[in-house]
PDB file of C-alpha atoms in Angstrom:
ATOM      1  CA  VAL A 272      -1.085   0.748 -13.297  1.00  0.00           C
ATOM      2  CA  ILE A 273      -0.754   4.221 -14.835  1.00  0.00           C
ATOM      3  CA  GLY A 274      -3.827   3.955 -17.348  1.00  0.00           C
ATOM      4  CA  HIS A 275      -5.902   2.444 -14.867  1.00  0.00           C
ATOM      5  CA  SER A 276      -9.214   4.176 -14.154  1.00  0.00           C
ATOM      6  CA  LYS A 277      -9.231   4.276 -10.660  1.00  0.00           C
ATOM      7  CA  TYR A 278      -5.655   5.519 -10.053  1.00  0.00           C
ATOM      8  CA  GLN A 279      -6.815   7.966 -13.048  1.00  0.00           C
ATOM      9  CA  GLU A 280      -9.408   9.661 -10.636  1.00  0.00           C
ATOM     10  CA  SER A 281      -7.766   9.027  -7.489  1.00  0.00           C
ATOM     11  CA  LYS A 282      -5.982  12.346  -5.765  1.00  0.00           C
ATOM     12  CA  ARG A 283      -4.546  10.473  -2.556  1.00  0.00           C
ATOM     13  CA  ILE A 284      -2.650   7.233  -3.008  1.00  0.00           C
ATOM     14  CA  ALA A 285      -1.167   4.972  -0.808  1.00  0.00           C
ATOM     15  CA  ILE A 286       1.517   2.464  -2.185  1.00  0.00           C
ATOM     16  CA  PHE A 287       3.929   0.311  -0.721  1.00  0.00           C
ATOM     17  CA  LEU A 288       7.774   0.598  -1.135  1.00  0.00           C
ATOM     18  CA  SER A 289       8.720  -2.555  -2.493  1.00  0.00           C
ATOM     19  CA  MET A 290      10.847  -5.112  -1.147  1.00  0.00           C
ATOM     20  CA  SER A 291      13.540  -7.446  -3.582  1.00  0.00           C
ATOM     21  CA  ASP A 292      10.324  -9.996  -4.196  1.00  0.00           C
ATOM     22  CA  GLU A 293       7.550  -7.608  -4.895  1.00  0.00           C
ATOM     23  CA  ILE A 294       6.742  -5.757  -7.800  1.00  0.00           C
ATOM     24  CA  GLN A 295       8.998  -2.804  -7.936  1.00  0.00           C
ATOM     25  CA  THR A 296       6.773   0.453  -7.302  1.00  0.00           C
ATOM     26  CA  GLU A 297       9.317   3.355  -7.938  1.00  0.00           C
ATOM     27  CA  GLU A 298       7.892   4.263 -11.567  1.00  0.00           C
ATOM     28  CA  ILE A 299       4.553   4.297 -10.172  1.00  0.00           C
ATOM     29  CA  ILE A 300       5.747   6.793  -7.216  1.00  0.00           C
ATOM     30  CA  LYS A 301       7.213   9.015  -9.787  1.00  0.00           C
ATOM     31  CA  ASP A 302       4.396   9.359 -11.834  1.00  0.00           C
ATOM     32  CA  ILE A 303       1.982   9.796  -8.786  1.00  0.00           C
ATOM     33  CA  PHE A 304       3.944  12.857  -8.130  1.00  0.00           C
ATOM     34  CA  LYS A 305       4.598  13.439 -11.700  1.00  0.00           C
ATOM     35  CA  GLN A 306       0.694  14.014 -12.149  1.00  0.00           C
ATOM     36  CA  GLY A 307       0.059  15.939  -8.692  1.00  0.00           C
ATOM     37  CA  LYS A 308      -1.933  13.201  -6.526  1.00  0.00           C
ATOM     38  CA  GLU A 309      -0.408  13.081  -3.100  1.00  0.00           C
ATOM     39  CA  CYS A 310       1.504   9.787  -2.108  1.00  0.00           C
ATOM     40  CA  PHE A 311       1.158   8.114   0.870  1.00  0.00           C
ATOM     41  CA  ILE A 312       3.693   5.187   2.538  1.00  0.00           C
ATOM     42  CA  PRO A 313       3.565   2.646   5.072  1.00  0.00           C
ATOM     43  CA  ARG A 314       5.168   3.345   8.521  1.00  0.00           C
ATOM     44  CA  TYR A 315       4.741   0.109  10.267  1.00  0.00           C
ATOM     45  CA  LYS A 316       5.460   0.268  14.159  1.00  0.00           C
ATOM     46  CA  PRO A 317       7.217  -3.393  15.098  1.00  0.00           C
ATOM     47  CA  HIS A 318       6.033  -5.957  17.501  1.00  0.00           C
ATOM     48  CA  SER A 319       2.333  -4.742  16.944  1.00  0.00           C
ATOM     49  CA  ASN A 320       0.076  -4.530  13.646  1.00  0.00           C
ATOM     50  CA  HIS A 321       0.069  -0.868  13.409  1.00  0.00           C
ATOM     51  CA  MET A 322       0.697   0.879  10.659  1.00  0.00           C
ATOM     52  CA  ASP A 323       0.149   4.835   9.686  1.00  0.00           C
ATOM     53  CA  MET A 324       0.386   6.018   6.403  1.00  0.00           C
ATOM     54  CA  LEU A 325       2.180   8.819   5.956  1.00  0.00           C
ATOM     55  CA  LYS A 326       2.899  11.712   2.867  1.00  0.00           C
ATOM     56  CA  LEU A 327       5.815  11.951   0.875  1.00  0.00           C
ATOM     57  CA  SER A 328       6.839  15.458  -0.268  1.00  0.00           C
ATOM     58  CA  SER A 329       8.421  14.305  -3.731  1.00  0.00           C
ATOM     59  CA  ALA A 330       9.790  10.928  -4.715  1.00  0.00           C
ATOM     60  CA  GLU A 331      13.380  12.121  -3.824  1.00  0.00           C
ATOM     61  CA  ASP A 332      12.493  12.259  -0.445  1.00  0.00           C
ATOM     62  CA  ILE A 333      12.184   7.910   0.213  1.00  0.00           C
ATOM     63  CA  SER A 334      16.189   8.102  -0.182  1.00  0.00           C
ATOM     64  CA  SER A 335      16.141  10.419   3.067  1.00  0.00           C
ATOM     65  CA  LEU A 336      14.611   7.921   5.012  1.00  0.00           C
ATOM     66  CA  PRO A 337      16.067   5.181   7.623  1.00  0.00           C
ATOM     67  CA  LEU A 338      16.037   1.970   6.290  1.00  0.00           C
ATOM     68  CA  THR A 339      14.036  -0.823   8.549  1.00  0.00           C
ATOM     69  CA  SER A 340      14.937  -4.349   9.666  1.00  0.00           C
ATOM     70  CA  TRP A 341      13.541  -5.586   6.247  1.00  0.00           C
ATOM     71  CA  ASN A 342      15.451  -3.441   4.117  1.00  0.00           C
ATOM     72  CA  ILE A 343      12.760  -0.151   2.968  1.00  0.00           C
ATOM     73  CA  HIS A 344      12.348   3.196   3.472  1.00  0.00           C
ATOM     74  CA  GLN A 345      10.020   4.462   6.397  1.00  0.00           C
ATOM     75  CA  PRO A 346       9.652   7.634   7.958  1.00  0.00           C
ATOM     76  CA  SER A 347      11.157   7.318  11.692  1.00  0.00           C
ATOM     77  CA  ASP A 348       8.855   6.614  14.578  1.00  0.00           C
ATOM     78  CA  ASP A 349       9.750  10.323  15.882  1.00  0.00           C
ATOM     79  CA  ASP A 350       8.919  11.804  12.589  1.00  0.00           C
ATOM     80  CA  HIS A 351       5.498  13.985  13.577  1.00  0.00           C
ATOM     81  CA  VAL A 352       5.711  16.701  10.508  1.00  0.00           C
ATOM     82  CA  ARG A 353       4.227  14.386   7.586  1.00  0.00           C
ATOM     83  CA  GLU A 354       0.393  14.521   7.613  1.00  0.00           C
ATOM     84  CA  GLU A 355      -0.877  11.016   8.366  1.00  0.00           C
ATOM     85  CA  ALA A 356      -3.680  10.025   5.970  1.00  0.00           C
ATOM     86  CA  LEU A 357      -6.768   9.444   7.791  1.00  0.00           C
ATOM     87  CA  SER A 358      -5.668  12.260  10.261  1.00  0.00           C
ATOM     88  CA  GLY A 359      -6.470  14.432   6.951  1.00  0.00           C
ATOM     89  CA  GLY A 360      -8.467  13.441   3.946  1.00  0.00           C
ATOM     90  CA  GLY A 361      -8.465   9.850   3.854  1.00  0.00           C
ATOM     91  CA  LEU A 362      -7.485   7.957   0.857  1.00  0.00           C
ATOM     92  CA  ASP A 363      -8.666   7.014  -2.380  1.00  0.00           C
ATOM     93  CA  LEU A 364      -6.641   4.321  -3.474  1.00  0.00           C
ATOM     94  CA  ILE A 365      -4.221   1.783  -1.886  1.00  0.00           C
ATOM     95  CA  PHE A 366      -1.589  -0.261  -3.569  1.00  0.00           C
ATOM     96  CA  MET A 367      -1.388  -3.339  -1.988  1.00  0.00           C
ATOM     97  CA  PRO A 368       1.733  -5.853  -1.700  1.00  0.00           C
ATOM     98  CA  GLY A 369       1.237  -9.591  -0.843  1.00  0.00           C
ATOM     99  CA  LEU A 370       2.877 -12.908  -1.035  1.00  0.00           C
ATOM    100  CA  GLY A 371      -0.573 -14.523  -2.767  1.00  0.00           C
ATOM    101  CA  PHE A 372      -3.416 -13.945  -3.979  1.00  0.00           C
ATOM    102  CA  ASP A 373      -6.702 -15.784  -5.208  1.00  0.00           C
ATOM    103  CA  LYS A 374      -9.483 -14.525  -7.953  1.00  0.00           C
ATOM    104  CA  LYS A 375     -12.409 -14.153  -5.567  1.00  0.00           C
ATOM    105  CA  GLY A 376      -9.835 -10.676  -3.771  1.00  0.00           C
ATOM    106  CA  ASN A 377      -7.982 -12.454  -1.128  1.00  0.00           C
ATOM    107  CA  ARG A 378      -4.632 -11.831  -0.315  1.00  0.00           C
ATOM    108  CA  LEU A 379      -2.232 -13.580   2.120  1.00  0.00           C
ATOM    109  CA  GLY A 380       0.350 -10.778   3.236  1.00  0.00           C
ATOM    110  CA  ARG A 381       3.486 -11.241   5.341  1.00  0.00           C
ATOM    111  CA  GLY A 382       1.495 -12.757   9.161  1.00  0.00           C
ATOM    112  CA  LYS A 383       1.093  -9.290  10.844  1.00  0.00           C
ATOM    113  CA  GLY A 384      -2.330  -8.202   9.507  1.00  0.00           C
ATOM    114  CA  TYR A 385      -0.960  -4.722   9.223  1.00  0.00           C
ATOM    115  CA  TYR A 386      -3.164  -4.004   5.730  1.00  0.00           C
ATOM    116  CA  ASP A 387      -6.452  -5.602   7.274  1.00  0.00           C
ATOM    117  CA  THR A 388      -6.110  -3.270  10.716  1.00  0.00           C
ATOM    118  CA  TYR A 389      -5.309  -0.577   8.413  1.00  0.00           C
ATOM    119  CA  LEU A 390      -8.562  -0.907   6.077  1.00  0.00           C
ATOM    120  CA  GLU A 391     -10.674  -1.644   8.896  1.00  0.00           C
ATOM    121  CA  ARG A 392      -9.456   2.116  10.436  1.00  0.00           C
ATOM    122  CA  CYS A 393      -9.846   3.335   7.156  1.00  0.00           C
ATOM    123  CA  MET A 394     -13.691   2.283   7.064  1.00  0.00           C
ATOM    124  CA  LYS A 395     -14.187   4.696  10.221  1.00  0.00           C
ATOM    125  CA  HIS A 396     -12.924   7.065   8.752  1.00  0.00           C
ATOM    126  CA  PRO A 397     -15.619   9.847   6.982  1.00  0.00           C
ATOM    127  CA  SER A 398     -14.122   9.606   3.271  1.00  0.00           C
ATOM    128  CA  GLY A 399     -14.565   5.502   3.788  1.00  0.00           C
ATOM    129  CA  LYS A 400     -12.632   2.830   2.521  1.00  0.00           C
ATOM    130  CA  PRO A 401     -10.407   3.446  -0.433  1.00  0.00           C
ATOM    131  CA  TYR A 402     -10.061   1.380  -3.629  1.00  0.00           C
ATOM    132  CA  THR A 403      -7.571  -1.286  -3.150  1.00  0.00           C
ATOM    133  CA  ILE A 404      -5.324  -2.987  -5.861  1.00  0.00           C
ATOM    134  CA  ALA A 405      -2.910  -5.589  -5.072  1.00  0.00           C
ATOM    135  CA  LEU A 406       0.121  -5.437  -7.279  1.00  0.00           C
ATOM    136  CA  ALA A 407       1.200  -8.949  -8.249  1.00  0.00           C
ATOM    137  CA  PHE A 408       3.160 -11.319 -10.114  1.00  0.00           C
ATOM    138  CA  ARG A 409       0.943 -14.017 -12.451  1.00  0.00           C
ATOM    139  CA  GLU A 410       3.220 -16.985 -10.452  1.00  0.00           C
ATOM    140  CA  GLN A 411       1.576 -15.095  -7.005  1.00  0.00           C
ATOM    141  CA  ILE A 412      -2.144 -16.215  -8.239  1.00  0.00           C
ATOM    142  CA  CYS A 413      -3.460 -19.246  -6.719  1.00  0.00           C
ATOM    143  CA  GLU A 414      -6.828 -20.953  -6.736  1.00  0.00           C
ATOM    144  CA  SER A 415      -7.378 -20.048  -3.474  1.00  0.00           C
ATOM    145  CA  VAL A 416      -5.315 -18.498  -0.271  1.00  0.00           C
ATOM    146  CA  PRO A 417      -6.517 -19.181   3.362  1.00  0.00           C
ATOM    147  CA  VAL A 418      -8.238 -16.709   4.852  1.00  0.00           C
ATOM    148  CA  ALA A 419      -9.529 -15.936   8.337  1.00  0.00           C
ATOM    149  CA  GLU A 420     -12.507 -13.416   9.367  1.00  0.00           C
ATOM    150  CA  ASN A 421     -10.399 -10.460   9.936  1.00  0.00           C
ATOM    151  CA  ASP A 422      -8.897 -10.538   6.386  1.00  0.00           C
ATOM    152  CA  VAL A 423     -10.627  -7.604   4.101  1.00  0.00           C
ATOM    153  CA  GLN A 424     -10.618  -8.872   0.688  1.00  0.00           C
ATOM    154  CA  ILE A 425      -9.002  -6.651  -1.804  1.00  0.00           C
ATOM    155  CA  ASP A 426     -11.095  -4.942  -4.390  1.00  0.00           C
ATOM    156  CA  GLU A 427      -8.936  -6.297  -7.750  1.00  0.00           C
ATOM    157  CA  ILE A 428      -5.261  -7.576  -8.555  1.00  0.00           C
ATOM    158  CA  LEU A 429      -3.450  -6.400 -11.431  1.00  0.00           C
ATOM    159  CA  TYR A 430      -0.814  -8.907 -12.599  1.00  0.00           C
ATOM    160  CA  GLU A 431       1.090  -9.761 -16.200  1.00  0.00           C
ATOM    161  CA  ASP A 432      -1.656 -10.818 -18.618  1.00  0.00           C
ATOM    162  CA  CYS A 433      -4.727  -9.939 -16.235  1.00  0.00           C
TER     163      CYS A 433
END
């Protein structure tokens, strides 16, 4: 990931905070700050498919955030101080989680459509759709995953031995 050309050339990066069964992103987040890039993380709205990407001030900032019912940190609903990526300069790159992927760029998420809906909003932003990279375990690569018409394909999947 760190040596990837898209990562190297990106200045504004959104990345998920890992759940226990996902690729761990902590070291990538530390590197984003080390390289002087801007880091944005998801804030999911419960009982909807709405998600925002809010700016972190540092890697250490994460531990001060409240825990969700999924046991991951995210900015609180009343946190209006952080920049939302689409209210500013948009995003260059989004690292995406998922449960399964196929080599055509289809992604199986957790069923709420948060990322698909967010990418639709990105496409309306003046900076356009960011490059999307899914972080996966080799075991998550499938022959094909079921998709609906509102599912947005990802640009690239990174996994061990790819």
